[in-house]
mmCIF file with all atom_site columns, C-alpha atoms in Angstrom:
data_model
loop_
_atom_site.group_PDB
_atom_site.id
_atom_site.type_symbol
_atom_site.label_atom_id
_atom_site.label_alt_id
_atom_site.label_comp_id
_atom_site.label_asym_id
_atom_site.label_entity_id
_atom_site.label_seq_id
_atom_site.pdbx_PDB_ins_code
_atom_site.Cartn_x
_atom_site.Cartn_y
_atom_site.Cartn_z
_atom_site.occupancy
_atom_site.B_iso_or_equiv
_atom_site.pdbx_formal_charge
_atom_site.auth_seq_id
_atom_site.auth_comp_id
_atom_site.auth_asym_id
_atom_site.auth_atom_id
_atom_site.pdbx_PDB_model_num
ATOM 1   C CA . MET A 1 1   ? 7.033   84.517 57.465 1.00 48.00 ? 259 MET A CA 1
ATOM 2   C CA . ILE A 1 2   ? 10.046  83.916 59.689 1.00 52.00 ? 260 ILE A CA 1
ATOM 3   C CA . ALA A 1 3   ? 12.530  86.549 60.802 1.00 52.00 ? 261 ALA A CA 1
ATOM 4   C CA . TYR A 1 4   ? 15.328  86.502 62.864 1.00 50.00 ? 262 TYR A CA 1
ATOM 5   C CA . ARG A 1 5   ? 18.252  89.284 62.535 1.00 54.00 ? 263 ARG A CA 1
ATOM 6   C CA . THR A 1 6   ? 22.102  88.563 61.375 1.00 54.00 ? 264 THR A CA 1
ATOM 7   C CA . ASN A 1 7   ? 24.400  90.780 62.580 1.00 57.00 ? 265 ASN A CA 1
ATOM 8   C CA . THR A 1 8   ? 23.867  94.060 60.748 1.00 54.00 ? 266 THR A CA 1
ATOM 9   C CA . ARG A 1 9   ? 20.064  93.008 58.662 1.00 57.00 ? 267 ARG A CA 1
ATOM 10  C CA . THR A 1 10  ? 16.403  91.504 59.938 1.00 53.00 ? 268 THR A CA 1
ATOM 11  C CA . VAL A 1 11  ? 15.956  88.570 57.599 1.00 49.00 ? 269 VAL A CA 1
ATOM 12  C CA . VAL A 1 12  ? 12.367  87.369 56.854 1.00 51.00 ? 270 VAL A CA 1
ATOM 13  C CA . GLU A 1 13  ? 11.512  83.931 54.845 1.00 53.00 ? 271 GLU A CA 1
ATOM 14  C CA . PRO A 1 14  ? 8.035   83.636 52.858 1.00 53.00 ? 272 PRO A CA 1
ATOM 15  C CA . PRO A 1 15  ? 5.572   81.223 54.086 1.00 54.00 ? 273 PRO A CA 1
ATOM 16  C CA . ARG A 1 16  ? 6.452   77.641 53.219 1.00 53.00 ? 274 ARG A CA 1
ATOM 17  C CA . PRO A 1 17  ? 2.771   75.696 52.666 1.00 53.00 ? 275 PRO A CA 1
ATOM 18  C CA . ASN A 1 18  ? 1.187   73.254 54.216 1.00 53.00 ? 276 ASN A CA 1
ATOM 19  C CA . THR A 1 19  ? -0.217  71.259 51.135 1.00 48.00 ? 277 THR A CA 1
ATOM 20  C CA . PRO A 1 20  ? 2.213   69.408 48.804 1.00 46.00 ? 278 PRO A CA 1
ATOM 21  C CA . THR A 1 21  ? 2.366   70.262 45.276 1.00 48.00 ? 279 THR A CA 1
ATOM 22  C CA . ARG A 1 22  ? 2.881   68.410 42.666 1.00 49.00 ? 280 ARG A CA 1
ATOM 23  C CA . GLY A 1 23  ? 6.443   66.407 42.295 1.00 49.00 ? 281 GLY A CA 1
ATOM 24  C CA . VAL A 1 24  ? 6.491   66.370 45.954 1.00 47.00 ? 282 VAL A CA 1
ATOM 25  C CA . GLY A 1 25  ? 8.698   63.257 47.049 1.00 47.00 ? 283 GLY A CA 1
ATOM 26  C CA . ARG A 1 26  ? 11.369  62.774 44.891 1.00 48.00 ? 284 ARG A CA 1
ATOM 27  C CA . PRO A 1 27  ? 14.158  63.424 45.147 1.00 48.00 ? 285 PRO A CA 1
ATOM 28  C CA . ARG A 1 28  ? 16.149  66.491 42.833 1.00 44.00 ? 286 ARG A CA 1
ATOM 29  C CA . THR A 1 29  ? 19.416  66.882 42.445 1.00 45.00 ? 287 THR A CA 1
ATOM 30  C CA . ASP A 1 30  ? 21.848  68.378 40.369 1.00 44.00 ? 288 ASP A CA 1
ATOM 31  C CA . ALA A 1 31  ? 22.909  66.378 38.065 1.00 47.00 ? 289 ALA A CA 1
ATOM 32  C CA . ASP A 1 32  ? 19.286  65.950 37.125 1.00 42.00 ? 290 ASP A CA 1
ATOM 33  C CA . PRO A 1 33  ? 19.352  66.685 33.287 1.00 43.00 ? 291 PRO A CA 1
ATOM 34  C CA . HIS A 1 34  ? 15.606  67.817 33.780 1.00 41.00 ? 292 HIS A CA 1
ATOM 35  C CA . ARG A 1 35  ? 16.804  69.755 37.397 1.00 45.00 ? 293 ARG A CA 1
ATOM 36  C CA . LEU A 1 36  ? 14.401  72.463 35.580 1.00 48.00 ? 294 LEU A CA 1
ATOM 37  C CA . ASN A 1 37  ? 10.978  70.377 35.545 1.00 53.00 ? 295 ASN A CA 1
ATOM 38  C CA . PRO A 1 38  ? 11.338  67.469 37.117 1.00 62.00 ? 296 PRO A CA 1
ATOM 39  C CA . LEU A 1 39  ? 7.692   66.801 36.410 1.00 78.00 ? 297 LEU A CA 1
ATOM 40  C CA . LEU A 1 40  ? 9.015   64.874 33.426 1.00 89.00 ? 298 LEU A CA 1
ATOM 41  C CA . ARG A 1 41  ? 11.194  62.650 32.408 1.00 92.00 ? 299 ARG A CA 1
ATOM 42  C CA . MET A 1 42  ? 12.465  61.629 28.450 1.00 92.00 ? 300 MET A CA 1
ATOM 43  C CA . ALA A 1 43  ? 14.517  59.257 27.226 1.00 92.00 ? 301 ALA A CA 1
ATOM 44  C CA . ILE A 1 44  ? 15.029  58.385 23.384 1.00 91.00 ? 302 ILE A CA 1
ATOM 45  C CA . GLN A 1 45  ? 15.690  54.576 22.229 1.00 92.00 ? 303 GLN A CA 1
ATOM 46  C CA . ARG A 1 46  ? 16.280  53.072 18.678 1.00 91.00 ? 304 ARG A CA 1
ATOM 47  C CA . PRO A 1 47  ? 15.350  50.071 18.618 1.00 92.00 ? 305 PRO A CA 1
ATOM 48  C CA . GLY A 1 48  ? 16.240  48.751 15.592 1.00 89.00 ? 306 GLY A CA 1
ATOM 49  C CA . PRO A 1 49  ? 17.035  50.767 11.979 1.00 90.00 ? 307 PRO A CA 1
ATOM 50  C CA . GLY A 1 50  ? 14.881  53.486 11.154 1.00 91.00 ? 308 GLY A CA 1
ATOM 51  C CA . ILE A 1 51  ? 12.453  53.098 14.492 1.00 93.00 ? 309 ILE A CA 1
ATOM 52  C CA . ALA A 1 52  ? 13.055  55.473 17.614 1.00 93.00 ? 310 ALA A CA 1
ATOM 53  C CA . VAL A 1 53  ? 11.504  55.191 20.858 1.00 94.00 ? 311 VAL A CA 1
ATOM 54  C CA . ILE A 1 54  ? 10.290  58.380 22.817 1.00 94.00 ? 312 ILE A CA 1
ATOM 55  C CA . ASP A 1 55  ? 9.572   57.057 26.989 1.00 94.00 ? 313 ASP A CA 1
ATOM 56  C CA . MET A 1 56  ? 8.057   59.397 29.309 1.00 94.00 ? 314 MET A CA 1
ATOM 57  C CA . ASP A 1 57  ? 7.843   59.056 32.714 1.00 93.00 ? 315 ASP A CA 1
ATOM 58  C CA . GLY A 1 58  ? 5.785   61.911 35.233 1.00 92.00 ? 316 GLY A CA 1
ATOM 59  C CA . GLU A 1 59  ? 3.090   64.481 33.608 1.00 92.00 ? 317 GLU A CA 1
ATOM 60  C CA . ILE A 1 60  ? 2.539   65.749 31.077 1.00 92.00 ? 318 ILE A CA 1
ATOM 61  C CA . ASP A 1 61  ? 0.535   69.273 30.520 1.00 91.00 ? 319 ASP A CA 1
ATOM 62  C CA . LEU A 1 62  ? 1.220   73.108 29.680 1.00 91.00 ? 320 LEU A CA 1
ATOM 63  C CA . SER A 1 63  ? 5.028   73.555 30.904 1.00 91.00 ? 321 SER A CA 1
ATOM 64  C CA . THR A 1 64  ? 6.296   70.449 30.125 1.00 91.00 ? 322 THR A CA 1
ATOM 65  C CA . ALA A 1 65  ? 4.483   71.118 26.033 1.00 91.00 ? 323 ALA A CA 1
ATOM 66  C CA . PRO A 1 66  ? 7.109   72.472 25.034 1.00 92.00 ? 324 PRO A CA 1
ATOM 67  C CA . ARG A 1 67  ? 9.542   70.192 25.643 1.00 91.00 ? 325 ARG A CA 1
ATOM 68  C CA . ILE A 1 68  ? 7.956   67.329 24.552 1.00 92.00 ? 326 ILE A CA 1
ATOM 69  C CA . THR A 1 69  ? 6.736   68.907 21.520 1.00 91.00 ? 327 THR A CA 1
ATOM 70  C CA . GLU A 1 70  ? 10.663  69.269 20.250 1.00 92.00 ? 328 GLU A CA 1
ATOM 71  C CA . LEU A 1 71  ? 11.907  65.995 20.641 1.00 91.00 ? 329 LEU A CA 1
ATOM 72  C CA . ILE A 1 72  ? 9.251   64.585 18.188 1.00 91.00 ? 330 ILE A CA 1
ATOM 73  C CA . ARG A 1 73  ? 9.302   67.086 16.181 1.00 90.00 ? 331 ARG A CA 1
ATOM 74  C CA . GLN A 1 74  ? 13.413  66.843 16.177 1.00 89.00 ? 332 GLN A CA 1
ATOM 75  C CA . ARG A 1 75  ? 12.923  63.624 15.107 1.00 89.00 ? 333 ARG A CA 1
ATOM 76  C CA . LEU A 1 76  ? 10.180  63.436 12.826 1.00 88.00 ? 334 LEU A CA 1
ATOM 77  C CA . THR A 1 77  ? 12.699  65.432 11.152 1.00 85.00 ? 335 THR A CA 1
ATOM 78  C CA . ALA A 1 78  ? 15.104  62.740 11.391 1.00 75.00 ? 336 ALA A CA 1
ATOM 79  C CA . ALA A 1 79  ? 16.596  61.636 7.214  1.00 69.00 ? 337 ALA A CA 1
ATOM 80  C CA . VAL A 1 80  ? 16.083  57.749 8.061  1.00 85.00 ? 338 VAL A CA 1
ATOM 81  C CA . LEU A 1 81  ? 13.324  57.984 10.269 1.00 90.00 ? 339 LEU A CA 1
ATOM 82  C CA . HIS A 1 82  ? 10.564  55.259 9.467  1.00 92.00 ? 340 HIS A CA 1
ATOM 83  C CA . THR A 1 83  ? 8.841   54.451 12.885 1.00 94.00 ? 341 THR A CA 1
ATOM 84  C CA . LEU A 1 84  ? 8.206   56.835 15.813 1.00 95.00 ? 342 LEU A CA 1
ATOM 85  C CA . ILE A 1 85  ? 6.622   55.837 19.324 1.00 96.00 ? 343 ILE A CA 1
ATOM 86  C CA . ILE A 1 86  ? 5.431   57.634 21.873 1.00 96.00 ? 344 ILE A CA 1
ATOM 87  C CA . ASP A 1 87  ? 5.603   55.632 25.304 1.00 96.00 ? 345 ASP A CA 1
ATOM 88  C CA . LEU A 1 88  ? 3.735   57.145 27.543 1.00 95.00 ? 346 LEU A CA 1
ATOM 89  C CA . SER A 1 89  ? 2.273   53.501 30.033 1.00 94.00 ? 347 SER A CA 1
ATOM 90  C CA . ARG A 1 90  ? 4.750   55.717 32.783 1.00 93.00 ? 348 ARG A CA 1
ATOM 91  C CA . VAL A 1 91  ? 2.609   59.228 32.501 1.00 93.00 ? 349 VAL A CA 1
ATOM 92  C CA . SER A 1 92  ? 0.582   59.672 35.501 1.00 91.00 ? 350 SER A CA 1
ATOM 93  C CA . PHE A 1 93  ? -1.079  62.932 34.109 1.00 91.00 ? 351 PHE A CA 1
ATOM 94  C CA . VAL A 1 94  ? -2.337  64.185 31.598 1.00 91.00 ? 352 VAL A CA 1
ATOM 95  C CA . SER A 1 95  ? -3.923  67.441 30.694 1.00 91.00 ? 353 SER A CA 1
ATOM 96  C CA . SER A 1 96  ? -5.300  68.056 27.017 1.00 91.00 ? 354 SER A CA 1
ATOM 97  C CA . VAL A 1 97  ? -2.687  69.964 25.940 1.00 93.00 ? 355 VAL A CA 1
ATOM 98  C CA . GLY A 1 98  ? -1.179  65.903 26.063 1.00 92.00 ? 356 GLY A CA 1
ATOM 99  C CA . VAL A 1 99  ? -4.416  65.559 23.432 1.00 93.00 ? 357 VAL A CA 1
ATOM 100 C CA . GLU A 1 100 ? -3.401  67.679 21.288 1.00 94.00 ? 358 GLU A CA 1
ATOM 101 C CA . LEU A 1 101 ? 0.401   67.328 21.230 1.00 94.00 ? 359 LEU A CA 1
ATOM 102 C CA . LEU A 1 102 ? -0.887  63.821 19.888 1.00 94.00 ? 360 LEU A CA 1
ATOM 103 C CA . LEU A 1 103 ? -3.068  64.528 17.322 1.00 94.00 ? 361 LEU A CA 1
ATOM 104 C CA . ARG A 1 104 ? -0.557  67.619 16.154 1.00 94.00 ? 362 ARG A CA 1
ATOM 105 C CA . ALA A 1 105 ? 2.649   64.643 16.448 1.00 94.00 ? 363 ALA A CA 1
ATOM 106 C CA . GLN A 1 106 ? -0.184  62.270 13.517 1.00 95.00 ? 364 GLN A CA 1
ATOM 107 C CA . HIS A 1 107 ? -0.626  64.985 11.889 1.00 94.00 ? 365 HIS A CA 1
ATOM 108 C CA . ARG A 1 108 ? 3.441   65.653 11.275 1.00 93.00 ? 366 ARG A CA 1
ATOM 109 C CA . ALA A 1 109 ? 3.862   61.925 10.774 1.00 93.00 ? 367 ALA A CA 1
ATOM 110 C CA . GLN A 1 110 ? 1.556   61.426 8.215  1.00 94.00 ? 368 GLN A CA 1
ATOM 111 C CA . ARG A 1 111 ? 2.849   64.656 6.308  1.00 93.00 ? 369 ARG A CA 1
ATOM 112 C CA . ARG A 1 112 ? 6.294   63.249 6.599  1.00 92.00 ? 370 ARG A CA 1
ATOM 113 C CA . GLY A 1 113 ? 5.516   59.848 5.466  1.00 92.00 ? 371 GLY A CA 1
ATOM 114 C CA . ILE A 1 114 ? 6.391   57.994 9.026  1.00 93.00 ? 372 ILE A CA 1
ATOM 115 C CA . GLU A 1 115 ? 5.228   55.560 11.118 1.00 94.00 ? 373 GLU A CA 1
ATOM 116 C CA . LEU A 1 116 ? 2.944   56.699 14.942 1.00 95.00 ? 374 LEU A CA 1
ATOM 117 C CA . HIS A 1 117 ? 3.094   54.725 17.054 1.00 96.00 ? 375 HIS A CA 1
ATOM 118 C CA . VAL A 1 118 ? 1.337   55.353 20.801 1.00 96.00 ? 376 VAL A CA 1
ATOM 119 C CA . VAL A 1 119 ? 1.370   53.204 23.812 1.00 96.00 ? 377 VAL A CA 1
ATOM 120 C CA . PRO A 1 120 ? -1.010  54.705 25.813 1.00 95.00 ? 378 PRO A CA 1
ATOM 121 C CA . GLY A 1 121 ? -1.040  52.446 29.585 1.00 88.00 ? 379 GLY A CA 1
ATOM 122 C CA . ALA A 1 122 ? -3.223  50.927 30.870 1.00 78.00 ? 380 ALA A CA 1
ATOM 123 C CA . ARG A 1 123 ? -4.156  54.484 32.757 1.00 83.00 ? 381 ARG A CA 1
ATOM 124 C CA . CYS A 1 124 ? -4.949  58.179 32.657 1.00 89.00 ? 382 CYS A CA 1
ATOM 125 C CA . VAL A 1 125 ? -3.979  58.369 28.895 1.00 91.00 ? 383 VAL A CA 1
ATOM 126 C CA . ARG A 1 126 ? -5.710  56.133 28.247 1.00 92.00 ? 384 ARG A CA 1
ATOM 127 C CA . ARG A 1 127 ? -9.276  57.070 29.389 1.00 92.00 ? 385 ARG A CA 1
ATOM 128 C CA . LEU A 1 128 ? -8.700  60.535 28.245 1.00 93.00 ? 386 LEU A CA 1
ATOM 129 C CA . LEU A 1 129 ? -7.676  59.143 24.503 1.00 93.00 ? 387 LEU A CA 1
ATOM 130 C CA . GLU A 1 130 ? -10.967 57.237 25.120 1.00 93.00 ? 388 GLU A CA 1
ATOM 131 C CA . ILE A 1 131 ? -13.322 59.639 26.152 1.00 92.00 ? 389 ILE A CA 1
ATOM 132 C CA . THR A 1 132 ? -11.940 62.720 23.578 1.00 92.00 ? 390 THR A CA 1
ATOM 133 C CA . GLY A 1 133 ? -12.070 59.710 20.212 1.00 93.00 ? 391 GLY A CA 1
ATOM 134 C CA . VAL A 1 134 ? -8.287  60.446 19.875 1.00 92.00 ? 392 VAL A CA 1
ATOM 135 C CA . ASP A 1 135 ? -7.713  57.169 20.164 1.00 91.00 ? 393 ASP A CA 1
ATOM 136 C CA . GLN A 1 136 ? -9.462  56.095 17.531 1.00 92.00 ? 394 GLN A CA 1
ATOM 137 C CA . GLY A 1 137 ? -7.676  58.027 14.699 1.00 91.00 ? 395 GLY A CA 1
ATOM 138 C CA . LEU A 1 138 ? -4.130  56.655 16.776 1.00 93.00 ? 396 LEU A CA 1
ATOM 139 C CA . ASN A 1 139 ? -1.773  53.487 16.356 1.00 94.00 ? 397 ASN A CA 1
ATOM 140 C CA . CYS A 1 140 ? -2.501  52.729 19.409 1.00 95.00 ? 398 CYS A CA 1
ATOM 141 C CA . HIS A 1 141 ? -1.009  49.382 21.456 1.00 95.00 ? 399 HIS A CA 1
ATOM 142 C CA . ASP A 1 142 ? -1.621  47.638 24.625 1.00 93.00 ? 400 ASP A CA 1
ATOM 143 C CA . SER A 1 143 ? 2.230   47.670 25.134 1.00 94.00 ? 401 SER A CA 1
ATOM 144 C CA . LEU A 1 144 ? 5.448   48.583 23.813 1.00 95.00 ? 402 LEU A CA 1
ATOM 145 C CA . GLU A 1 145 ? 6.994   45.196 22.395 1.00 95.00 ? 403 GLU A CA 1
ATOM 146 C CA . ALA A 1 146 ? 3.135   45.513 20.653 1.00 94.00 ? 404 ALA A CA 1
ATOM 147 C CA . ALA A 1 147 ? 4.506   48.721 18.992 1.00 95.00 ? 405 ALA A CA 1
ATOM 148 C CA . LEU A 1 148 ? 7.925   46.999 17.928 1.00 95.00 ? 406 LEU A CA 1
ATOM 149 C CA . ALA A 1 149 ? 6.171   44.093 16.645 1.00 93.00 ? 407 ALA A CA 1
ATOM 150 C CA . ARG A 1 150 ? 4.364   47.155 14.029 1.00 91.00 ? 408 ARG A CA 1
ATOM 151 C CA . ALA A 1 151 ? 6.866   48.192 13.209 1.00 85.00 ? 409 ALA A CA 1
ATOM 152 C CA . HIS A 1 152 ? 9.365   45.619 12.215 1.00 74.00 ? 410 HIS A CA 1
ATOM 153 C CA . ARG A 1 153 ? 6.692   44.731 9.602  1.00 71.00 ? 411 ARG A CA 1
#
């Protein structure tokens, strides 16, 4: 604890952790749209009519899953959408919540007649999908370009 006196009172600050936490070193500004949780950034691209790409950069865990779920739900209820691509190639961490999230998205997409494509990337996401066997039930692609080529058919 750090304690110091001002003119009228003693101020006590809580101790600072000695070990770094996730997200340390990433710039955090008030202008950042994801200021509440800087561990995940998402963007939506529309590369063609009826096609949406959700690009994610960061970590998928229990704290970020509600935002991802809501964004996917919004895209899947779009009237003109026929293909949704989820690009996870820049995701640096994924928990089992991410697997559940993808399975639910696949189920919703099938109910609405929308093709769902996933770009897991070459790191942790691909490994988790392979270990759990979920990659067999999803339309997984090695790159965003491959997913887009499949979507334009």
